[in-house]
Coordinates of C-alpha atoms in Angstrom, one line a residue:
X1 CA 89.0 155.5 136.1
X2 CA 87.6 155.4 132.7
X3 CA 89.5 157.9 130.6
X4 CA 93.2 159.2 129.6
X5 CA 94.0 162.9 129.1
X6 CA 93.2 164.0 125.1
X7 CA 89.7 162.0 125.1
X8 CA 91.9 158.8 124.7
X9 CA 89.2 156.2 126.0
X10 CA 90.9 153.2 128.4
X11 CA 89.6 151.1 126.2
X12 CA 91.6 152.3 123.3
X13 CA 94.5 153.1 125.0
X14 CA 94.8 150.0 126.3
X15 CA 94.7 148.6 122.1
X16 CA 97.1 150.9 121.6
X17 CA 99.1 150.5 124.6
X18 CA 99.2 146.9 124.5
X19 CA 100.1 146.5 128.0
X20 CA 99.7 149.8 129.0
X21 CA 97.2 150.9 131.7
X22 CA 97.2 155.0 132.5
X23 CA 96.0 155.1 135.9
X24 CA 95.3 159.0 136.0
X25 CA 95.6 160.2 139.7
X26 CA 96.1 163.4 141.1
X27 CA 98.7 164.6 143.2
X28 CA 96.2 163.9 146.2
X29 CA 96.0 160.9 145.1
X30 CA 99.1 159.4 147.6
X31 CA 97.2 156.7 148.7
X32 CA 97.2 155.1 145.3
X33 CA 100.8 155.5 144.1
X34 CA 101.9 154.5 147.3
X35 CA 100.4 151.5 146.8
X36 CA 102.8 150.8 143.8
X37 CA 105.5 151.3 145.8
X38 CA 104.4 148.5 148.3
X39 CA 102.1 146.0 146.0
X40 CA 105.1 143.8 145.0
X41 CA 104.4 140.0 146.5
X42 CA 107.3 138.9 149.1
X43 CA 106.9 137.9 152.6
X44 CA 103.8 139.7 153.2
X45 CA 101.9 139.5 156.6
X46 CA 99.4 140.7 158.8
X47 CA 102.1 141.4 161.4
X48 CA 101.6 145.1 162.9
X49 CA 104.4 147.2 161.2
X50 CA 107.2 148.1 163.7
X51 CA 109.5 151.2 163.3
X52 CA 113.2 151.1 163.2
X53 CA 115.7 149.0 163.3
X54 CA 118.8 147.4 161.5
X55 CA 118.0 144.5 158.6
X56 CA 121.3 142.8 157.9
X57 CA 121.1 140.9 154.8
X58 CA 123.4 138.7 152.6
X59 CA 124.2 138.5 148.9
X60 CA 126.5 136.5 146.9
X61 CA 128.2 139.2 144.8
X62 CA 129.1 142.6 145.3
X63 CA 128.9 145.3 143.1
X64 CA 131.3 146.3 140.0
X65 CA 130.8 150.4 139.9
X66 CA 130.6 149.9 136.4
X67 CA 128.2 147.3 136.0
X68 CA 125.9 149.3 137.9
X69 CA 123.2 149.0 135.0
X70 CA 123.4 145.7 134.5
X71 CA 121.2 143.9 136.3
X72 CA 124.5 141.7 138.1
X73 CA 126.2 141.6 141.4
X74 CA 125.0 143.8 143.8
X75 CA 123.6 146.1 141.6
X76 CA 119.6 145.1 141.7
X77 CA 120.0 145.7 145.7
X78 CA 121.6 149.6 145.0
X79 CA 118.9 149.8 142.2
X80 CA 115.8 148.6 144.4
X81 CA 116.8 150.8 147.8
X82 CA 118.5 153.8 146.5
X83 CA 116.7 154.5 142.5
X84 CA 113.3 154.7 141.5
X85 CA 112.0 154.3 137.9
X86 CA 109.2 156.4 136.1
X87 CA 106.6 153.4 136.4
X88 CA 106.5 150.0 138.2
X89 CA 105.1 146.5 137.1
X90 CA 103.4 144.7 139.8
X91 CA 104.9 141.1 140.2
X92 CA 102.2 139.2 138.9
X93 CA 101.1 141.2 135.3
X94 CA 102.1 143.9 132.8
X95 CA 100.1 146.8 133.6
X96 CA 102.5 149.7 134.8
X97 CA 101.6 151.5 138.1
X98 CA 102.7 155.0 138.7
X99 CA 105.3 155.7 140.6
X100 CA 107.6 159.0 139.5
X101 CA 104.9 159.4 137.1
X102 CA 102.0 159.7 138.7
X103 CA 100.4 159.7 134.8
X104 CA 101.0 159.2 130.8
X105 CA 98.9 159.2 127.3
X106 CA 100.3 157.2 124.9
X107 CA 99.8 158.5 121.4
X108 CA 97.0 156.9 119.2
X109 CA 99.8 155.8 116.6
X110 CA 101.8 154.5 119.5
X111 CA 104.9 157.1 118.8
X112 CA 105.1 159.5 121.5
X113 CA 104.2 159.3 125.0
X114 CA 103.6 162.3 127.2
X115 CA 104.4 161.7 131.5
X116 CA 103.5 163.7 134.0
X117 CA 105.7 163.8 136.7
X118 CA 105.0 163.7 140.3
X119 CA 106.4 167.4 142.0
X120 CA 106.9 166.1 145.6
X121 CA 110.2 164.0 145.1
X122 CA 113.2 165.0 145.8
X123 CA 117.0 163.6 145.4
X124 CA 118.7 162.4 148.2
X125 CA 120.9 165.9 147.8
X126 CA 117.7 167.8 148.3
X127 CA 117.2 168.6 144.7
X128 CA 113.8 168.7 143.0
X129 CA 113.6 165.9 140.8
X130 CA 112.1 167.3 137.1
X131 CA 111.3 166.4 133.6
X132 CA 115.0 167.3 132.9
X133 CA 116.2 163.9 134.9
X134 CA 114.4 161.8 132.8
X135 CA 115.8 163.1 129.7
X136 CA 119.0 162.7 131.6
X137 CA 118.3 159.3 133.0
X138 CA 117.7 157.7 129.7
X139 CA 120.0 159.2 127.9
X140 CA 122.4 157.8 130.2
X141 CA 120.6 155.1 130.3
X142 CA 121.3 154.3 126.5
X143 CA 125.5 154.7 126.3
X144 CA 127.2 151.7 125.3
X145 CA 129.5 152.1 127.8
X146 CA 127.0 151.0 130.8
X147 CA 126.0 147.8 128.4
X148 CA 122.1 148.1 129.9
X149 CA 120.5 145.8 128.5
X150 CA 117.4 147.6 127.4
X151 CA 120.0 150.2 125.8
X152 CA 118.7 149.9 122.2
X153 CA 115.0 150.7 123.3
X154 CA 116.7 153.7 125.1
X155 CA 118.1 154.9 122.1
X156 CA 114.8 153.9 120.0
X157 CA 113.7 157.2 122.0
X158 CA 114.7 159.6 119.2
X159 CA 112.8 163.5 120.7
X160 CA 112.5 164.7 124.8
X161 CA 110.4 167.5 124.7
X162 CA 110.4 168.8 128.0
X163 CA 106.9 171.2 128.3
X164 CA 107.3 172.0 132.1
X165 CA 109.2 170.6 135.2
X166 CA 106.6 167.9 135.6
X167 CA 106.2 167.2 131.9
X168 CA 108.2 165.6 129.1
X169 CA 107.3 164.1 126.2
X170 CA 109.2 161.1 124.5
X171 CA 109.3 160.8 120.8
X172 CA 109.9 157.2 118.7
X173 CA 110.6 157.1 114.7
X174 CA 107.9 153.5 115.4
X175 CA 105.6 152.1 118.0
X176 CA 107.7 150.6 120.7
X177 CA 105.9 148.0 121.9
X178 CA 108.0 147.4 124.7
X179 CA 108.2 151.0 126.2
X180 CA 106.9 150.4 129.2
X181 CA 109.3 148.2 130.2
X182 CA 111.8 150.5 129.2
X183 CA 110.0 152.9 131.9
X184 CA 109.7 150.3 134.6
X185 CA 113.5 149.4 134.3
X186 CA 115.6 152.4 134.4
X187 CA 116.8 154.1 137.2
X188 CA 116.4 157.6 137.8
X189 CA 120.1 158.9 137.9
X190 CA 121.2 162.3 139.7
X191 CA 123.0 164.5 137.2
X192 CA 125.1 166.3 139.8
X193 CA 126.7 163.4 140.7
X194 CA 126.7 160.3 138.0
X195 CA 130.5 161.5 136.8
X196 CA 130.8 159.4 140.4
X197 CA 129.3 156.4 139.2
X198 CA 131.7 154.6 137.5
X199 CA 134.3 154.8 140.3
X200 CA 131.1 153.9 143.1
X201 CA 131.9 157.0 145.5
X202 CA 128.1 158.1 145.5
X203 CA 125.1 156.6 144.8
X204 CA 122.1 159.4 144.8
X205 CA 118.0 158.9 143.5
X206 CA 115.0 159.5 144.7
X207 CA 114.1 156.1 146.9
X208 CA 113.7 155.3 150.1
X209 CA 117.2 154.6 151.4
X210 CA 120.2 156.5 151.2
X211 CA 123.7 155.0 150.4
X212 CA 125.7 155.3 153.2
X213 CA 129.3 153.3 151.8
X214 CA 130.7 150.3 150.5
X215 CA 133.7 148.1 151.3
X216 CA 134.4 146.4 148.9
X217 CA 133.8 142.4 148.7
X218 CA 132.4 143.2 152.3
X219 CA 129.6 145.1 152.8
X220 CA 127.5 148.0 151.5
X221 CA 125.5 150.3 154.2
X222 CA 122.4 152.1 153.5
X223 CA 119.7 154.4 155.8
X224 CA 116.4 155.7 155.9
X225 CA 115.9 158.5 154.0
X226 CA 114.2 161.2 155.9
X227 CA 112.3 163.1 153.3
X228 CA 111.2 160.1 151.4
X229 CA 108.4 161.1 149.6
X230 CA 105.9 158.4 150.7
X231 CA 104.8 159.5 154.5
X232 CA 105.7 157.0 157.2
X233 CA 108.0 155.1 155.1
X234 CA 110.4 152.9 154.9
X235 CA 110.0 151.4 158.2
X236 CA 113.6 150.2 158.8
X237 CA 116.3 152.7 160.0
X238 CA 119.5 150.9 158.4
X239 CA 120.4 148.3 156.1
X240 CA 123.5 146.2 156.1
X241 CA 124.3 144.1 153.2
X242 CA 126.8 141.3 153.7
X243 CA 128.9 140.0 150.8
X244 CA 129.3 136.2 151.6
X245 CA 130.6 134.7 148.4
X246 CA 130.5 131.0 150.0
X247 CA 126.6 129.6 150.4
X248 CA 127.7 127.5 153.0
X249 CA 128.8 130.6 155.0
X250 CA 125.8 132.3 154.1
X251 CA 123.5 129.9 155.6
X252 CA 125.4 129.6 158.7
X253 CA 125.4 133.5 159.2
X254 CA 121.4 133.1 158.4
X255 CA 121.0 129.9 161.4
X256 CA 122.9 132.4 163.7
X257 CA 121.4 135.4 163.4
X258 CA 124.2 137.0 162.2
X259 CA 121.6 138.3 158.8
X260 CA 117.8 138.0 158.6
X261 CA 117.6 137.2 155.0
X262 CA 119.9 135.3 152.6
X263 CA 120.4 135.2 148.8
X264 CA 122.5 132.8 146.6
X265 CA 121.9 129.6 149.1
X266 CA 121.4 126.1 147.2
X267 CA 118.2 124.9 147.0
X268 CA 118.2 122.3 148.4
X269 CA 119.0 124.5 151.9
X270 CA 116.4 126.9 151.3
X271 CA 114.0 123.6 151.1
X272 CA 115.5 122.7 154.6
X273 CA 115.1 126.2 155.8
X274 CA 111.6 126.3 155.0
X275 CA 110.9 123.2 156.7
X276 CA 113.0 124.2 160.1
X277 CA 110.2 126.2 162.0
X278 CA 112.3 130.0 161.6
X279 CA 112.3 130.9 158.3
X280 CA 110.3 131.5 155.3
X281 CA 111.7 131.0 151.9
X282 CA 110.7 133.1 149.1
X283 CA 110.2 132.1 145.6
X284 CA 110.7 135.1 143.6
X285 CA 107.2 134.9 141.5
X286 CA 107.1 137.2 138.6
X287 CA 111.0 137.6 138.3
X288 CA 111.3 134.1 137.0
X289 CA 114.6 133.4 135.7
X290 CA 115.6 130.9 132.8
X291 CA 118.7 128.7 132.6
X292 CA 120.2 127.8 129.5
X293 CA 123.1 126.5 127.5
X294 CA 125.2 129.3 126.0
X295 CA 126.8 128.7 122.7
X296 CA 129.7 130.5 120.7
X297 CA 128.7 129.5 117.6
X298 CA 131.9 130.9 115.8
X299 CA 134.0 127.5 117.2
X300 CA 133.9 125.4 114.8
X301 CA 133.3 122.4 117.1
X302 CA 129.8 124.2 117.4
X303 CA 129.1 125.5 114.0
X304 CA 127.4 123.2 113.1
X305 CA 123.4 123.5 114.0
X306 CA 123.4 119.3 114.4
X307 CA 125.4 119.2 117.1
X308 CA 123.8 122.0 118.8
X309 CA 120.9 119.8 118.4
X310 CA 122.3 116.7 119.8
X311 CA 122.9 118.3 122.5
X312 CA 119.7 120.2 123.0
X313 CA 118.2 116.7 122.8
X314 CA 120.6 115.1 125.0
X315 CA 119.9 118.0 128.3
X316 CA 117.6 116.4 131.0
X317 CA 116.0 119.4 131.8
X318 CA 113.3 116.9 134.2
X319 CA 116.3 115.9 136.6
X320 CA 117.7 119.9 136.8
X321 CA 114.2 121.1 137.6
X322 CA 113.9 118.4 140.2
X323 CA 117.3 118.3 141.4
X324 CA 119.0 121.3 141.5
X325 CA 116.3 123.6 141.7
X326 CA 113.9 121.3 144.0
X327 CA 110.9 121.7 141.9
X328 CA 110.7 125.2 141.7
X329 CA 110.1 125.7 138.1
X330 CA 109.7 123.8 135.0
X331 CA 111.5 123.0 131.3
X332 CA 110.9 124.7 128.9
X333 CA 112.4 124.7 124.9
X334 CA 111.9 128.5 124.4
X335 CA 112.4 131.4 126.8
X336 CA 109.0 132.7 127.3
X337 CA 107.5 131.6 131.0
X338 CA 103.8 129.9 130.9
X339 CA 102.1 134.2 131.6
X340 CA 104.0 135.7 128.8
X341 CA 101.7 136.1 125.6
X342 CA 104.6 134.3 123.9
X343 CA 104.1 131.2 125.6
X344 CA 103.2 128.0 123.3
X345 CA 103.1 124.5 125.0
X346 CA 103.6 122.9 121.4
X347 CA 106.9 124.9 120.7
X348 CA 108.5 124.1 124.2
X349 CA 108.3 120.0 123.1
X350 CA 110.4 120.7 120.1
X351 CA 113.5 119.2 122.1
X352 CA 112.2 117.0 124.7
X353 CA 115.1 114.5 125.7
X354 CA 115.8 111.9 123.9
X355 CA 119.1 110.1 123.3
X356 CA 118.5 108.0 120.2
X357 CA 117.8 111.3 118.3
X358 CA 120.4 112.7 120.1
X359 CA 123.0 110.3 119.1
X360 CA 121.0 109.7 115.0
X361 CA 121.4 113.9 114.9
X362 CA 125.3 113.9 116.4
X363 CA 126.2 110.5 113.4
X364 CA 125.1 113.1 110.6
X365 CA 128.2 115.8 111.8
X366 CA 131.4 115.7 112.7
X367 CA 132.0 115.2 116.7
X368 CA 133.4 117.7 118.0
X369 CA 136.9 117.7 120.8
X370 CA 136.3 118.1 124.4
X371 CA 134.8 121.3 124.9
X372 CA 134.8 123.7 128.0
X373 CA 131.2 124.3 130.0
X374 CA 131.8 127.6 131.9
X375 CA 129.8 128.6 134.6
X376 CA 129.8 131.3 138.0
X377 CA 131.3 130.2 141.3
X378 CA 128.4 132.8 142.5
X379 CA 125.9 130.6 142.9
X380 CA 125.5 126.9 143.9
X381 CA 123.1 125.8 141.7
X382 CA 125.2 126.9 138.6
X383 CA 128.0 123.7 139.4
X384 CA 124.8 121.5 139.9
X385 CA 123.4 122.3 136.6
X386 CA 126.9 122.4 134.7
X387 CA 127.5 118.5 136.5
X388 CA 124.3 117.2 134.9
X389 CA 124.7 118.7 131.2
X390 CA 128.5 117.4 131.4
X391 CA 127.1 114.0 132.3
X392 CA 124.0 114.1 129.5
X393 CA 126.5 114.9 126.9
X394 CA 128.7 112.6 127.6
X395 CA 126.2 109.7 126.9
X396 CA 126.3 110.9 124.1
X397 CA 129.7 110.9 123.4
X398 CA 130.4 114.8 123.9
X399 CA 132.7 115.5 126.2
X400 CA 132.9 118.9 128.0
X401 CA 135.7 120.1 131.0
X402 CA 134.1 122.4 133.4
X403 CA 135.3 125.6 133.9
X404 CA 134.5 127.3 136.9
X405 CA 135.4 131.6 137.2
X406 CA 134.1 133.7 139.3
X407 CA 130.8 136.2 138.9
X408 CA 132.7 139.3 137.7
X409 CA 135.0 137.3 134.7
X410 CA 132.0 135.5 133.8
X411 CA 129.5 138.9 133.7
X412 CA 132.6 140.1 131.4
X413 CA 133.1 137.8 129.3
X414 CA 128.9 137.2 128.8
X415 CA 128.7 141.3 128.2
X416 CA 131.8 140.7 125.9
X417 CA 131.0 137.9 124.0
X418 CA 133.6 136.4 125.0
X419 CA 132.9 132.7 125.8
X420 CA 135.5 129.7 124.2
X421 CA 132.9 126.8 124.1
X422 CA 129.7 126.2 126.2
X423 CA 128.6 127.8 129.3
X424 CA 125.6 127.5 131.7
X425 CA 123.9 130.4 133.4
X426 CA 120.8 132.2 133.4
X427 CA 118.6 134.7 131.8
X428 CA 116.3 137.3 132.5
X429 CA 113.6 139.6 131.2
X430 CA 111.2 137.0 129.6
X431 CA 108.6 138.3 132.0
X432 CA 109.0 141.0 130.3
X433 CA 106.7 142.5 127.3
X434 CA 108.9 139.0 124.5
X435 CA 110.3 141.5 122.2
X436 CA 112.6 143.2 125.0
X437 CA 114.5 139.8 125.0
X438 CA 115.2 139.7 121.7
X439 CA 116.4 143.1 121.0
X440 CA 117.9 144.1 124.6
X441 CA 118.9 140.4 126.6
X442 CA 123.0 139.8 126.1
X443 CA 122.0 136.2 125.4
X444 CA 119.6 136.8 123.0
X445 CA 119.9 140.7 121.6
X446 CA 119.6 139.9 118.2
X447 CA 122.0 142.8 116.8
X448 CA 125.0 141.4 119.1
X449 CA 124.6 137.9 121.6
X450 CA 126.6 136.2 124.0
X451 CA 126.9 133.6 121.0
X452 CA 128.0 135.7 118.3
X453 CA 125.4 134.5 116.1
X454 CA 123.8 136.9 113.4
X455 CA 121.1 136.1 110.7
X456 CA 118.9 139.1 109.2
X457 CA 116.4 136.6 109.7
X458 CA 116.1 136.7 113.3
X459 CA 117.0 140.4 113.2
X460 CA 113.6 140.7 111.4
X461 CA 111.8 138.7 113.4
X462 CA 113.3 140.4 116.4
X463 CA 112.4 144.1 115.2
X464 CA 108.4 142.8 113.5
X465 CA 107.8 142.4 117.3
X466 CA 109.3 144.9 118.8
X467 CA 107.5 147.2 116.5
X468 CA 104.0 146.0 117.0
X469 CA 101.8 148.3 117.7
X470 CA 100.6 146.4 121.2
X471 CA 102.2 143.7 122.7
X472 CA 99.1 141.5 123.3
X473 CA 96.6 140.8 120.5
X474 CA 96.7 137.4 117.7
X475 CA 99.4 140.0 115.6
X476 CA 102.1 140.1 118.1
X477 CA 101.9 136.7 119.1
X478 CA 102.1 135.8 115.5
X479 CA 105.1 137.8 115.8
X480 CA 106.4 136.5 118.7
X481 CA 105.7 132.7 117.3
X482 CA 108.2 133.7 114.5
X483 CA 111.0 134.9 117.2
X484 CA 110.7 131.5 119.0
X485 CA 110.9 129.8 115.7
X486 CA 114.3 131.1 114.9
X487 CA 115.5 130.5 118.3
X488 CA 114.4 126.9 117.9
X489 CA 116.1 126.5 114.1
X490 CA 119.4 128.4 115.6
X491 CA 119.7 126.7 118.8
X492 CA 122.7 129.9 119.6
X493 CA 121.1 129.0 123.3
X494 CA 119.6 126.1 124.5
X495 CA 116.9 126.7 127.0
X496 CA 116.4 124.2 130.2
X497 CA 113.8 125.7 131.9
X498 CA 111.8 128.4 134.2
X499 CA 113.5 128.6 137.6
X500 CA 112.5 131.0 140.6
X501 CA 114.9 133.1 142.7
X502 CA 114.7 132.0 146.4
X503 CA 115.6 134.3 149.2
X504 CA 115.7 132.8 152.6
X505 CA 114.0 135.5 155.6
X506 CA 114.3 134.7 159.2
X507 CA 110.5 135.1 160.4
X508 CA 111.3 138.6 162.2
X509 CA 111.4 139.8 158.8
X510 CA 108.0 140.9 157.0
X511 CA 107.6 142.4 154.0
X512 CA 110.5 141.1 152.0
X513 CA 109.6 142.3 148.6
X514 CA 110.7 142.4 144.9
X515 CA 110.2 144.0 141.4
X516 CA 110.1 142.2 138.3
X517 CA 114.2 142.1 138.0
X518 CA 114.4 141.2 141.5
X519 CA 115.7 144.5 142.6
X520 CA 115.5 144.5 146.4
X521 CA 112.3 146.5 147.9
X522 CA 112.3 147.4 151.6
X523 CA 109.8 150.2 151.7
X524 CA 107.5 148.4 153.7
X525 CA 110.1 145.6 155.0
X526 CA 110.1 145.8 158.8
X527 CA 111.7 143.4 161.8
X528 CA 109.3 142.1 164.7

């Protein structure tokens, strides 16, 4: 299709948009928006689909009720089975499908847009979902108290006027050049019940799974929901997800048969896997994830920016590609992965390793006392990557104690900014439009980090490109340039590189899929 509702061209909405594509279908159209549900890349197949059936699958982590929105823990598999957002990125781009809205128009001067809503879904409950649960939804959406990360693009929303059940209209004081992303990433919320959410005793949306219960540190159960609004889906009757802290375990109960899919293995086992004859191993394309060097800048054994240096040219980000994460990746010196528009080859040699300027830059400064390196006993390749900075830094004369804690400390003390020294870990939503990072990411959010660092500088440069007008075009990668050059003067973070997500699958299991945050998408999953 050609056009947008108001005579708004593609053409120009797209310029306006910047990412945004308004594919206009109408409520027969079911063929089309089922096809966003479905169209995210995981262990596709030609494999006839088969109906029924129980997937058990494993995670490392389970979910903290009130972390829910925080893209931790168990929390992206809750998200991905049970909640649906307004629109969906497919894996590989940044043009939003529909999904609960089945269409928008973005206004010409980029500070409203109007959704209309699909009127065939309903909550698990049975309630009509309407125009009021999106009001509802990012509202919620954008209290502090959930710490979402995308929270100050939520409350950038500033007018919902709601014209009929399947129509709102969302108001911005200035272009928000990230709103889509803002649409793909929250979860539609049930009113009725969300006093339940921070205590986890229901868990009610739109998607195609219904929660069923949790045990804590043990499992959570979900089932099919019957009046799904997507005919014939999901395939599977029953999910059981397994929380097996211990990668070792993990893999065994993936060998055995006790699970058909894995999460949180090493990589070096998933290479094995792969290689073994019955199982596939996914890398998690599109939901790249970066790993980096957290600083608290406010110790003054990391004040100063010369030592941050040294040891930003002292990290052998080659060997931690290659080693821990078995070549699936690559370095990098700013966040931005090699499909964002942000993405400058030049910029991501700024800090390439090299001891003797690591050492020159460490003379100029005082050296500072041992210092901890804090990482998450959630996930193998965290140790790995901690052992390898502790032994680059200490050619250099740096000496750091690691300090392993487990997922839920470290998630608080990230949130809380609450870090003593150093710590290793990774970061999201770089595949993202690049000004989401910079005004929503806990690492980076340039209002309140991780690092508590604060310049008006970079809080200019942050807001210049989250209020471009579009988020592709020579302005906002001028803008964009500007962000990376303050991260690359700062150094609060210290980027190693681009890593995937893997997910082990027995071969029974087809259709293993994805969205851009890795939130866990069975519609179309299915066991042979």
């Amino acid at each position: 299709m050609n056009s947008v509702p108001g005579g708004f061209d593609r053409r120009n909405f797209l310029r306006a948009g910047g990412i945004a594509a308004a594919a206009i279908f109408g409520a027969g159209a079911l063929a089309a928006c089922t096809s966003a549900v479905g169209e995210q890349k995981g262990s596709g197949d030609d494999a006839a689909p088969v109906r029924g059936g129980v997937l058990k699958t494993s995670i490392p982590g389970d979910l903290v009720p009130g972390n829910l929105l925080t893209n931790t823990g168990a929390s992206p598999t809750i998200i991905g089975l049970v909640y649906e957002s307004l629109v969906r990125y497919p894996n590989d781009k940044l043009d939003p499908q529909p999904l609960l809205a089945k269409s928008w128009q973005l206004a010409a001067d980029g500070r409203s847009i109007t959704l209309d809503l699909r009127d065939d879904v309903k909550f698990h409950s049975g309630r009509p979902f309407a125009a009021k649960d999106v009001e509802f939804a990012i509202r919620t959406y954008a209290d502090p108290k959930w710490s979402a990360q995308l929270k100050s693009t939520a409350a950038a929303i500033t007018g919902y006027d709601i014209i009929s059940p399947t129509r709102i209209t969302l108001r911005f004081a200035t272009p928000l050049s990230n709103i889509f992303d803002l649409l793909d990433t929250v979860p539609i919320l049930d009113s009725e019940t969300a006093d339940k959410l921070p205590t986890g005793e229901a868990y009610i949306g739109t998607g195609p799974f219904t929660f069923v219960q949790r045990i804590p540190n043990q499992q959570i159960v979900f089932q099919k929901n019957p009046s799904y609004w997507v005919p014939e889906r999901p395939y599977l009757d029953r999910v059981e997800v397994s929380i097996i802290a211990d990668p070792q375990a993990a893999l065994n109960a993936l060998k055995s048969g006790q699970v058909h899919a894995a999460g949180g293995l090493s990589y070096r086992d998933n290479e094995t896997l792969a290689k073994s004859g019955g199982f596939k191993t996914l890398d998690q394309k599109g939901a790249e994830l970066q790993t980096y060097v957290g600083v608290n800048v406010t110790e003054p054994a990391l004040a100063d920016v010369k030592v941050r240096q040294a040891i930003a040219y002292a990290i052998d980000r080659d060997r931690i590609i290659a080693e821990v994460y078995r070549g699936a990746g690559y370095p990098l010196n700013v966040p931005w992965p090699k499909e964002s528009p942000a993405y400058d080859a030049e910029r991501n040699t700024r800090y390439a390793r090299n001891l003797d300027k690591a050492k020159a830059v460490l003379a100029q400064t005082t050296r500072p006392p041992k210092l901890p390196l804090t990482f998450s006993t959630g996930y193998p390749f965290y140790e790995q990557t901690a052992q390898i900075v502790q032994a680059n830094l200490a050619e250099i004369g740096i000496e750091v104690t690691l300090d392993p804690i487990d997922e839920a400390t470290f998630v608080k003390r990230l949130t809380g900014a609450q870090f003593a020294g150093l710590w290793v870990t990774d970061h999201s939503w770089a595949q993202f439009v690049p000004s989401t990072l910079n005004v929503s990411a806990y690492p980076f959010n340039a209002r309140r980090n991780a690092s508590r660092y604060e310049s008006p500088a970079y809080v200019a440069a942050a807001d210049a490109a989250w209020q471009q007008p579009a988020a592709t075009g020579p302005e906002a990668v001028k803008a964009y340039n500007a962000v990376s050059d303050q991260l690359l003067e700062a150094l609060f973070l210290i980027e190693i590189g681009v890593h995937y997500g893997q997910v082990s699958v027995a071969n029974k299991l087809h259709r293993f899929a994805w969205t851009k945050r890795r939130e866990t998408l069975l519609t179309d999953a299915f066991l042979s």
